[in-house]
Coordinates of C-alpha atoms in Angstrom, one line a residue:
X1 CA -63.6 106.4 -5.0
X2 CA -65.2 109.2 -6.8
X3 CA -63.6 108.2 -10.6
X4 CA -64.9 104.1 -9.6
X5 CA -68.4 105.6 -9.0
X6 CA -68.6 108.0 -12.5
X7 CA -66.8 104.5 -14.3
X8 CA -69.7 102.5 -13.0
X9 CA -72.3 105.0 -13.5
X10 CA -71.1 105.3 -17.2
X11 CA -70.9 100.7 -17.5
X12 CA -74.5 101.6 -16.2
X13 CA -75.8 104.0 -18.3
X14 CA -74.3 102.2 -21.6
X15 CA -75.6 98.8 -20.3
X16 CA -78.9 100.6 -20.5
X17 CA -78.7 102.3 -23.5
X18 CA -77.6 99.1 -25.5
X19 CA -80.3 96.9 -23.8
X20 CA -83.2 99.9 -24.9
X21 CA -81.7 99.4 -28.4
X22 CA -81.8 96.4 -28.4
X23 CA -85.3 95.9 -27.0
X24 CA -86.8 97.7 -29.7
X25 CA -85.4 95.7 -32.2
X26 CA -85.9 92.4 -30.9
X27 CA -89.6 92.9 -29.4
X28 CA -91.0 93.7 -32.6
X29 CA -89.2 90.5 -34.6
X30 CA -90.3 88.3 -31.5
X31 CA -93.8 89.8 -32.2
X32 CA -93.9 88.6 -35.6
X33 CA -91.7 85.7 -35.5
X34 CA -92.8 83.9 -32.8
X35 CA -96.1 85.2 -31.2
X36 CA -98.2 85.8 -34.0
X37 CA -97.1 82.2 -35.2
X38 CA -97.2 80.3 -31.6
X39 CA -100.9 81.8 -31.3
X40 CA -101.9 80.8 -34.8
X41 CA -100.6 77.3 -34.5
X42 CA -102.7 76.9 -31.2
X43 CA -106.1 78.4 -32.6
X44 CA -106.0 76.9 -36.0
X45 CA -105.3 73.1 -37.1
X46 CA -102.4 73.4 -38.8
X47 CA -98.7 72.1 -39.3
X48 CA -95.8 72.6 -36.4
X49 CA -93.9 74.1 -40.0
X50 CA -96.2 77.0 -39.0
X51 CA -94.7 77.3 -36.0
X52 CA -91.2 76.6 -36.3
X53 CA -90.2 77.8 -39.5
X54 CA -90.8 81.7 -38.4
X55 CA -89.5 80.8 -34.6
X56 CA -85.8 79.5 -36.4
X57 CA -85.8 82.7 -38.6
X58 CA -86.4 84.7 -35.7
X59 CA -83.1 82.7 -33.8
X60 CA -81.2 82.8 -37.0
X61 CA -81.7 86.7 -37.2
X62 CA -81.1 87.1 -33.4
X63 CA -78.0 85.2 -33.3
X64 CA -76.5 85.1 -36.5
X65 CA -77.1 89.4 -36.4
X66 CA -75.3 89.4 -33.2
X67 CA -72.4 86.7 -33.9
X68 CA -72.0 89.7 -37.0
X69 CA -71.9 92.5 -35.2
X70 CA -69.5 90.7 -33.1
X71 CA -67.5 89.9 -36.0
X72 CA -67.9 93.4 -37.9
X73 CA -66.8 95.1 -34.5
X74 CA -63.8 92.6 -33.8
X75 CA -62.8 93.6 -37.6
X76 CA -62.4 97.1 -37.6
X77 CA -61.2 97.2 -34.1
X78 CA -57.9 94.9 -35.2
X79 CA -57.8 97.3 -38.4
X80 CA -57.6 100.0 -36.0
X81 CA -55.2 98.8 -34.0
X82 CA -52.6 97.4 -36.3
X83 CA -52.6 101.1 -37.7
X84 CA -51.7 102.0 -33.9
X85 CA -49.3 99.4 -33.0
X86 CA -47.9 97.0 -36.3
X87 CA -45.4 100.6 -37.8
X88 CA -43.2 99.9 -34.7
X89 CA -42.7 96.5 -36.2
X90 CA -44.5 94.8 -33.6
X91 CA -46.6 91.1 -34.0
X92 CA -50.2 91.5 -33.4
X93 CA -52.8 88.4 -31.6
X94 CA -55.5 88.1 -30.1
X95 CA -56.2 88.8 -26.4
X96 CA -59.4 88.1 -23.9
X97 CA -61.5 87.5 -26.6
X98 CA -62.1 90.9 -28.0
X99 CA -59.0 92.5 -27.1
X100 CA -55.9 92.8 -29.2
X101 CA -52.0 92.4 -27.9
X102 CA -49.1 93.7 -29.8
X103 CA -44.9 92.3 -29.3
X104 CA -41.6 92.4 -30.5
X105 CA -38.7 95.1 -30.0
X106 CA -38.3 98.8 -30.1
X107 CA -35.0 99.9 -29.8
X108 CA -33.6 97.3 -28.5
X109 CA -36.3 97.0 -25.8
X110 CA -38.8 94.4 -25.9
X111 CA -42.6 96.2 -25.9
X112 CA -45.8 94.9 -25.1
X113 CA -48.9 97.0 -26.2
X114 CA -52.3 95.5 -25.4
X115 CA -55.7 96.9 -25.8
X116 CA -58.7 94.8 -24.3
X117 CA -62.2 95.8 -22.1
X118 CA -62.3 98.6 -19.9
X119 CA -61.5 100.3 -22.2
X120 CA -57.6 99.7 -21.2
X121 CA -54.3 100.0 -22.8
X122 CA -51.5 99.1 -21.4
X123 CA -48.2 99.7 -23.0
X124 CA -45.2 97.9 -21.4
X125 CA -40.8 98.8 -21.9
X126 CA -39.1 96.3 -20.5
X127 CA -35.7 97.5 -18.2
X128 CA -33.3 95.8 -16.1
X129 CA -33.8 97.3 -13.2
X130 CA -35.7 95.9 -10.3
X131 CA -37.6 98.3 -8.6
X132 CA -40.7 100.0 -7.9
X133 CA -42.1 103.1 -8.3
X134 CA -46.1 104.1 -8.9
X135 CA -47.5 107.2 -9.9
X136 CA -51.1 107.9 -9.9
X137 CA -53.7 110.3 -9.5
X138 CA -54.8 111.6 -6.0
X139 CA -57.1 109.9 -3.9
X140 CA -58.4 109.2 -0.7
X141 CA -59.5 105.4 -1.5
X142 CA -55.5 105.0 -2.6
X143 CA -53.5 106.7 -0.1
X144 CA -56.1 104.8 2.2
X145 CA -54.9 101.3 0.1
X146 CA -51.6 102.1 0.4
X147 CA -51.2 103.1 3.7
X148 CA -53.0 99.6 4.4
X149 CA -49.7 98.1 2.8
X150 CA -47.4 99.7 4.5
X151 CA -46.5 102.6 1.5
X152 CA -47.1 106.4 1.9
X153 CA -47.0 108.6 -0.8
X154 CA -43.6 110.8 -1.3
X155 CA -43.4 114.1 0.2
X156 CA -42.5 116.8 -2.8
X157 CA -42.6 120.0 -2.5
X158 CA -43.0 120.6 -6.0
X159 CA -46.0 122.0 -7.9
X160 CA -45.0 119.9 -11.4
X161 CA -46.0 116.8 -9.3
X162 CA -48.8 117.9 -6.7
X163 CA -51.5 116.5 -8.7
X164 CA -50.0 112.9 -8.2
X165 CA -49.2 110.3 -5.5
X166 CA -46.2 108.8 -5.8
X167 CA -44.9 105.7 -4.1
X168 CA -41.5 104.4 -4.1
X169 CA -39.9 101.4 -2.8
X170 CA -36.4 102.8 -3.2
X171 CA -37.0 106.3 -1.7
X172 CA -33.5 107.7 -2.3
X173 CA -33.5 106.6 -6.2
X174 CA -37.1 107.6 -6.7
X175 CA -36.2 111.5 -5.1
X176 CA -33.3 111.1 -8.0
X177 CA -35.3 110.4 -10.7
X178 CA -37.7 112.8 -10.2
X179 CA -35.4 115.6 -9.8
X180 CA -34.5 115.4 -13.6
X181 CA -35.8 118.2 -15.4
X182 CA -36.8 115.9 -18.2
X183 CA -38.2 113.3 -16.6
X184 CA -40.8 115.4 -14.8
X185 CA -41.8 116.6 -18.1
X186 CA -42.1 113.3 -19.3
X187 CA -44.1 112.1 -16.5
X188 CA -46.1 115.0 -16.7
X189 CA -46.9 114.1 -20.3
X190 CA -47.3 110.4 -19.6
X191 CA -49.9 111.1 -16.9
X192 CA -51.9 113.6 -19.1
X193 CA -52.0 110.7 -22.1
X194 CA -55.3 110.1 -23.8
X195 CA -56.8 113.4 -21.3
X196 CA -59.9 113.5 -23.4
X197 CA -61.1 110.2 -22.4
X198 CA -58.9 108.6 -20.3
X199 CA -60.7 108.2 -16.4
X200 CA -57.6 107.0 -14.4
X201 CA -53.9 107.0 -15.7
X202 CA -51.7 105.2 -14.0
X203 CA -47.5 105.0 -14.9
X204 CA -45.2 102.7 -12.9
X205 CA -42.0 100.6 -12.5
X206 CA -42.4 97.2 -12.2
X207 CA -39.5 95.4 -11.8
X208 CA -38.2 94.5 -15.4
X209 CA -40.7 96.6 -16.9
X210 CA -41.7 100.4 -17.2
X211 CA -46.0 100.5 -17.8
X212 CA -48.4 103.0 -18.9
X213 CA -51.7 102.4 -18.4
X214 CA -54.5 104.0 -19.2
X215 CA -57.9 103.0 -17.8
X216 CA -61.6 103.4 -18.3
X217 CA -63.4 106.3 -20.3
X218 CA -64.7 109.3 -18.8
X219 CA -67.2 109.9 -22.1
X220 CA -70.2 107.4 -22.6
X221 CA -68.9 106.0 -25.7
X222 CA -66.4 107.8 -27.5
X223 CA -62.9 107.5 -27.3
X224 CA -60.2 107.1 -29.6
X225 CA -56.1 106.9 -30.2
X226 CA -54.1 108.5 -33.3
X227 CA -51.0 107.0 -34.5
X228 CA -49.2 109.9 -33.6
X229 CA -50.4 109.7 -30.0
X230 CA -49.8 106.1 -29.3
X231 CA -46.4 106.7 -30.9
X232 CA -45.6 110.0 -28.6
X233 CA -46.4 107.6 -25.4
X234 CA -44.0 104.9 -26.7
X235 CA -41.5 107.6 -27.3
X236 CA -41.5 109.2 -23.4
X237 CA -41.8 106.0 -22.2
X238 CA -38.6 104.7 -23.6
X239 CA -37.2 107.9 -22.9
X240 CA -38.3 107.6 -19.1
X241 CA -36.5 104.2 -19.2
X242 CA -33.2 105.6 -20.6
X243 CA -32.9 108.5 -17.7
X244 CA -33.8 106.2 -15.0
X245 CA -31.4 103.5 -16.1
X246 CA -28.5 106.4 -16.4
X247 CA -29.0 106.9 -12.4
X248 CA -27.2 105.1 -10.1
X249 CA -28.6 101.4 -9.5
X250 CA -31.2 101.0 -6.7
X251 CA -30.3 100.2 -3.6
X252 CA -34.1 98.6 -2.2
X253 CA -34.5 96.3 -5.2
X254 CA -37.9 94.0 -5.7
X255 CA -38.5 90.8 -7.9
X256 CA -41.4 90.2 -10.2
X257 CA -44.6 89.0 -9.0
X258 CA -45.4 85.9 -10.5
X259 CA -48.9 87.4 -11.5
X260 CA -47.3 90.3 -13.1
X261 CA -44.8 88.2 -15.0
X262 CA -47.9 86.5 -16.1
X263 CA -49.9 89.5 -17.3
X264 CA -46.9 90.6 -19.0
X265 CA -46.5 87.4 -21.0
X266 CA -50.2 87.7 -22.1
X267 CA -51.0 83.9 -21.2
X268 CA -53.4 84.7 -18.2
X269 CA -57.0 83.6 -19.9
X270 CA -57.5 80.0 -22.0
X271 CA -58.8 82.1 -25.2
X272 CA -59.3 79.0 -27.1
X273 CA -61.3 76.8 -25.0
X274 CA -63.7 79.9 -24.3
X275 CA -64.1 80.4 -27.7
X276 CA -64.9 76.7 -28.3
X277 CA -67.3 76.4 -25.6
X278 CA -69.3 79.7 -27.4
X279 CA -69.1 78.8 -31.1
X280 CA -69.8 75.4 -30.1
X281 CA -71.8 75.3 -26.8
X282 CA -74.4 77.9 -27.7
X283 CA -75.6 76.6 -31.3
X284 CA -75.5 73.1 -30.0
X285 CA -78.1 74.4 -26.7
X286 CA -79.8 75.9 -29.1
X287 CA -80.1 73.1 -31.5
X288 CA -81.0 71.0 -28.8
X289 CA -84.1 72.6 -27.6
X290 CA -85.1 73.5 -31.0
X291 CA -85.6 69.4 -31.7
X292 CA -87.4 68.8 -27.8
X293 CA -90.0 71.6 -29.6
X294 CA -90.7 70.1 -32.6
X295 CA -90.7 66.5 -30.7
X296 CA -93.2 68.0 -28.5
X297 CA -95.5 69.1 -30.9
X298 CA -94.8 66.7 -33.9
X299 CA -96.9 64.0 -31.2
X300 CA -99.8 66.3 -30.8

């Protein structure tokens, strides 16, 4: 409950800092653009071109500087990214809007990498086996939560692991796993990814697919991934797959969620028509009372 209260605190405190910002740029413009003009036109006889030539500057400089941004940010966020994510030979798209998803195969293993708000990556490894098994960090709220749904947290009795809860649906195979020498290490290293900035990590099986993901930001703004990073992650993870596969088969197996075989996929949000509906929809509001303002005022 703590880390959800800092994560807000921080959505908070940037909310605020990015409406301060831009306060002070667009007061000052509206001042100019559409005050000074609006109180002109009333106290002097004079044309409505007095008043609406500064008042569509001032829309064309507030939204066309924003619809930049937008488009400046998007920009270097995909350049970003393919330099995470495109050497592993993978196909980059677009995903909610401003997030970015990544596909194809790594070693023979299908991989999905996707990026989006949060921040969040979550890097999938597909596997045939169909089981579950969820690691997290410690907390009251999700021993609470999963004690609701009928899952306790293993009993370990080793200090490698204490920091984590983990939760099994195969109980035997999970107490197998995790008594590999290696793949402690590698969940130890998969749990501690991104550590600078990442808030909650989170590393399970879901049956078909192994997923890291790595939620939120503990800083304000900054955060970041290297190539070598992102590639290190990949690299345990596909390692974490080949032990567990190695073991002997599960004996309590699971089948996929429909939900989570549609996150997977990447086709859970109509991209397209939301785009439409902002490229299109706003422009066209905005058009629309521009023209019941100069229709207004053209009959005075």
């Amino acid at each position: 409950m703590l880390k959800l209260l800092q994560a807000q605190s921080k959505d908070y405190g940037r909310s605020l800092l990015v409406s301060l910002l831009s306060f002070v740029i667009v007061a000052p413009l509206g001042c100019v653009l559409v005050l000074i003009p609006t109180w002109y036109f009333i106290t002097h006889d004079t044309s409505i071109w007095v008043l609406l030539i500064p008042a569509g500057l001032f829309l064309l400089i507030l939204f066309g500087g924003g619809f930049g941004a937008l488009a400046w940010t998007l920009y270097r966020r995909k350049r970003w990214l393919d330099s995470l994510f495109t050497p592993w030979g993978l196909t980059g798209s677009a995903y909610m809007l401003s997030g970015r998803q990544y596909q194809g195969s790594v070693q023979g293993r299908e991989v999905t990498a996707r990026f989006y708000r949060g921040p969040t990556l979550d890097l999938y490894v597909d596997t045939p086996l169909q089981t579950r098994l969820g690691i997290t960090e410690k907390s009251r709220t999700g021993t609470a939560l999963a004690g609701m749904l009928g899952r306790k947290p293993l009993s370990l009795d080793d200090p490698d692991l204490d920091e984590w809860g983990i939760f099994a649906l195969d109980e035997g195979w999970a107490r197998s796993l995790l008594a590999d020498p290696e793949a402690r290490l590698l969940i130890r290293r998969l749990m501690r990814a991104g550590e600078s900035w990442v808030l909650m990590p989170q590393l399970s099986l879901q049956p078909g697919a192994f997923h890291l993901r790595l939620y939120r930001n503990k800083n304000l703004f900054k955060y970041g991934i290297e190539p070598d990073e992102a590639r290190a992650w990949l690299d345990d993870l596909l390692a974490l797959a080949r032990i567990a596969e190695r073991l002997p088969a599960p004996q309590v197996t699971a089948e996929a969620l429909g939900v989570e075989s549609l996150v997977r996929s990447g086709r859970t949000f109509p991209i397209v028509l939301i785009t439409i509906a902002l490229l299109v929809g706003v422009p066209t509001c905005l058009l629309t009372v521009a023209a019941a303002v100069f229709s207004l005022f053209a009959t005075r």
